[in-house]
Rosetta silent file (secondary structure, phi, psi, omega in degrees, C-alpha in Angstrom):
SEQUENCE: XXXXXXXXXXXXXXXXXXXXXXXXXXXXXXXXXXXXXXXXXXXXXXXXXXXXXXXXXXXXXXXXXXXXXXXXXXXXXXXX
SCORE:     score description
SCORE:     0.000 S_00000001
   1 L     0.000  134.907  172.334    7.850  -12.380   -9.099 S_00000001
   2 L  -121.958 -171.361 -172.541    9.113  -10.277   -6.889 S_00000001
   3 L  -113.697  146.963  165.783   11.081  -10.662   -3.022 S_00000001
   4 L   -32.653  118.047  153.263   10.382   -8.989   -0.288 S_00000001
   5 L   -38.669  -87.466 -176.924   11.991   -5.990    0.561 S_00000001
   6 L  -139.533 -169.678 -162.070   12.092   -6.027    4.468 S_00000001
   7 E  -110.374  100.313  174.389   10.121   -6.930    7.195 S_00000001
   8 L     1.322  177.191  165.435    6.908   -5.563    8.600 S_00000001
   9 L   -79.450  -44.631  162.164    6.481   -3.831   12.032 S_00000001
  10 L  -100.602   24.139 -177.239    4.933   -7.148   12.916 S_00000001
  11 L    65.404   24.104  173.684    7.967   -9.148   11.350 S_00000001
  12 L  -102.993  164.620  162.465    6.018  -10.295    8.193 S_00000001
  13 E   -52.729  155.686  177.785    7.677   -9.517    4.171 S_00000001
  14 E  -152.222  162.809  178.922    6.355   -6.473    2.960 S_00000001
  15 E  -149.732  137.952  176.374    6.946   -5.027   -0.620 S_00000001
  16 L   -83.778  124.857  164.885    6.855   -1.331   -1.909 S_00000001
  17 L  -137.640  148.236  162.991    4.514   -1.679   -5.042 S_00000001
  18 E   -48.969  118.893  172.482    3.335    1.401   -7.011 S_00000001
  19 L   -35.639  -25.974 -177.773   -0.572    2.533   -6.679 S_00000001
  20 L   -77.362  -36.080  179.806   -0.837    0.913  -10.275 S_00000001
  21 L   -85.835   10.571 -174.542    0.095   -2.702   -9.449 S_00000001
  22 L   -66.857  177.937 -169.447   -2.102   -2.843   -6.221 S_00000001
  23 L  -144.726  160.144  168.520   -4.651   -5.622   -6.336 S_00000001
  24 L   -79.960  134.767 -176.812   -7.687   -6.764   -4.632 S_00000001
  25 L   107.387  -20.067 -163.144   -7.460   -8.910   -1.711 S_00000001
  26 E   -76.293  171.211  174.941   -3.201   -7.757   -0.884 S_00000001
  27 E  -125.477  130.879 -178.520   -3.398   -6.420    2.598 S_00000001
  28 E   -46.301  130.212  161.058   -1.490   -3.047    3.879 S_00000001
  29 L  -147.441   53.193  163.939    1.049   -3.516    5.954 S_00000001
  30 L  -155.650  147.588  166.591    1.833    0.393    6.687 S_00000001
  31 L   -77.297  138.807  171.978   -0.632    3.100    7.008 S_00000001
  32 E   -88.813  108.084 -171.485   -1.149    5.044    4.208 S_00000001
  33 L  -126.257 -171.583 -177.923   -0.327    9.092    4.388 S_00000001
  34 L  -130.998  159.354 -176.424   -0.067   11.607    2.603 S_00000001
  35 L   -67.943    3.569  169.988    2.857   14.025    2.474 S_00000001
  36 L  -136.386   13.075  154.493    1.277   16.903    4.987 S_00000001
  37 L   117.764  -10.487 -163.990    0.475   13.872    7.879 S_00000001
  38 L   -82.680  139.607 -166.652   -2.855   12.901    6.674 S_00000001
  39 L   -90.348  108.361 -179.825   -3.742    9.111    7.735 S_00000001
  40 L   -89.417  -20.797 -174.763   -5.690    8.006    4.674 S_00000001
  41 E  -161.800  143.404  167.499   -5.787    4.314    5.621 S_00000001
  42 L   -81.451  163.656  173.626   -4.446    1.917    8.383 S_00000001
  43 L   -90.368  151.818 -165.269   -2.407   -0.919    8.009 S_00000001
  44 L   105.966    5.460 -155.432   -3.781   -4.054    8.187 S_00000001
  45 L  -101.218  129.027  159.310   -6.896   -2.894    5.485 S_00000001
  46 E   -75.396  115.386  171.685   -7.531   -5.368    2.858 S_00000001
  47 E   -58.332   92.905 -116.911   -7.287   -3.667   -0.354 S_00000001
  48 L  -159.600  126.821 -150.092  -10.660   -3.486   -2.301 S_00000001
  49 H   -61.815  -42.588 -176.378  -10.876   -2.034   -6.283 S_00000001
  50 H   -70.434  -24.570  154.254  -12.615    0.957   -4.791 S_00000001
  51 H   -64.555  -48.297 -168.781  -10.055    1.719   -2.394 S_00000001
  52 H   -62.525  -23.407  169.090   -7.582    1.481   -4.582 S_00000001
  53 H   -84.235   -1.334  157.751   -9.322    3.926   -6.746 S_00000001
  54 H   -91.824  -10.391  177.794   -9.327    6.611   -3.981 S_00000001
  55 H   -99.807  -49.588  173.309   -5.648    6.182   -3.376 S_00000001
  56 L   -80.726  -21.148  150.515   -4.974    7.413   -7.075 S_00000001
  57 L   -67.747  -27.052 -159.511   -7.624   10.233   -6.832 S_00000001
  58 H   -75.367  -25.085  167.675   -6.453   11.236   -3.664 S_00000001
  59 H   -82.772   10.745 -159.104   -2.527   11.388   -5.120 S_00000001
  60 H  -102.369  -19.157 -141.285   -2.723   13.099   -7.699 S_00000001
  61 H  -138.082  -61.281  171.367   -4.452   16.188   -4.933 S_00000001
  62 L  -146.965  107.557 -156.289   -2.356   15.028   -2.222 S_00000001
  63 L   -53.324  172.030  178.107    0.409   13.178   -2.856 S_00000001
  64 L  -117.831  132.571 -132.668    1.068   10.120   -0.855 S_00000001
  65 H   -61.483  156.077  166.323    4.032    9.623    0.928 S_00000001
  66 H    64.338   41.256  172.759    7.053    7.177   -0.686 S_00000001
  67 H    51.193   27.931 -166.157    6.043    8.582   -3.980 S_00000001
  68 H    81.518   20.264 -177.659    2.842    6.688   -4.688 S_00000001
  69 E  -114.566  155.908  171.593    4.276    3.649   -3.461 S_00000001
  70 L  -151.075  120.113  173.610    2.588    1.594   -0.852 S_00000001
  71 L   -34.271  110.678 -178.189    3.490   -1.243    1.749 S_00000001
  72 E  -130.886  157.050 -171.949    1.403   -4.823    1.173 S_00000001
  73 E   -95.736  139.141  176.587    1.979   -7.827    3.169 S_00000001
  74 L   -94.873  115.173 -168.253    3.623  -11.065    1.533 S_00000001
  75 E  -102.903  178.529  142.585    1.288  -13.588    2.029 S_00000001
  76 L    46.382   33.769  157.335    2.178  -17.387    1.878 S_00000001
  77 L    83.498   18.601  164.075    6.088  -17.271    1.297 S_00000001
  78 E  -116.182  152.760 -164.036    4.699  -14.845   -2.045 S_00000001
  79 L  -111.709  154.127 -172.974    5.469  -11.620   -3.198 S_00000001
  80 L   -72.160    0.000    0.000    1.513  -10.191   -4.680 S_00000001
């Protein structure tokens, strides 16, 4: 299990996880760029197998910022 890094924009945990461990159902809680400004997703998006399979096509073509890492919301005093 793991603990929260730090604390959202809107003061909830957040965790850095890797494009490979995302899951269906975690929710963003940063916007998702890419490394020349482009906003591929907002924060707040519920995380859905197909997104997630457009976030590893789209990094491998343009990476995404924090090295393929991405911001999810800690839901219920749980790390995803």
């Amino acid at each position: 299990q793991m603990n929260p890094d730090q604390l959202s924009a809107a003061g909830r945990p957040e965790v850095s996880l890797p494009l490979a461990q995302l899951g269906e159902g975690m929710m963003l809680s940063r916007d998702i760029q890419t490394r020349r400004g482009i906003l591929l997703v907002p924060a707040e998006t519920t995380i859905s197998r197909v997104l997630i399979e457009r976030l590893v096509q789209h990094d491998q073509a343009d990476p995404i910022i924090d090295s393929g890492h991405v911001w999810v919301a800690v839901t219920r005093g749980k790390a995803p």
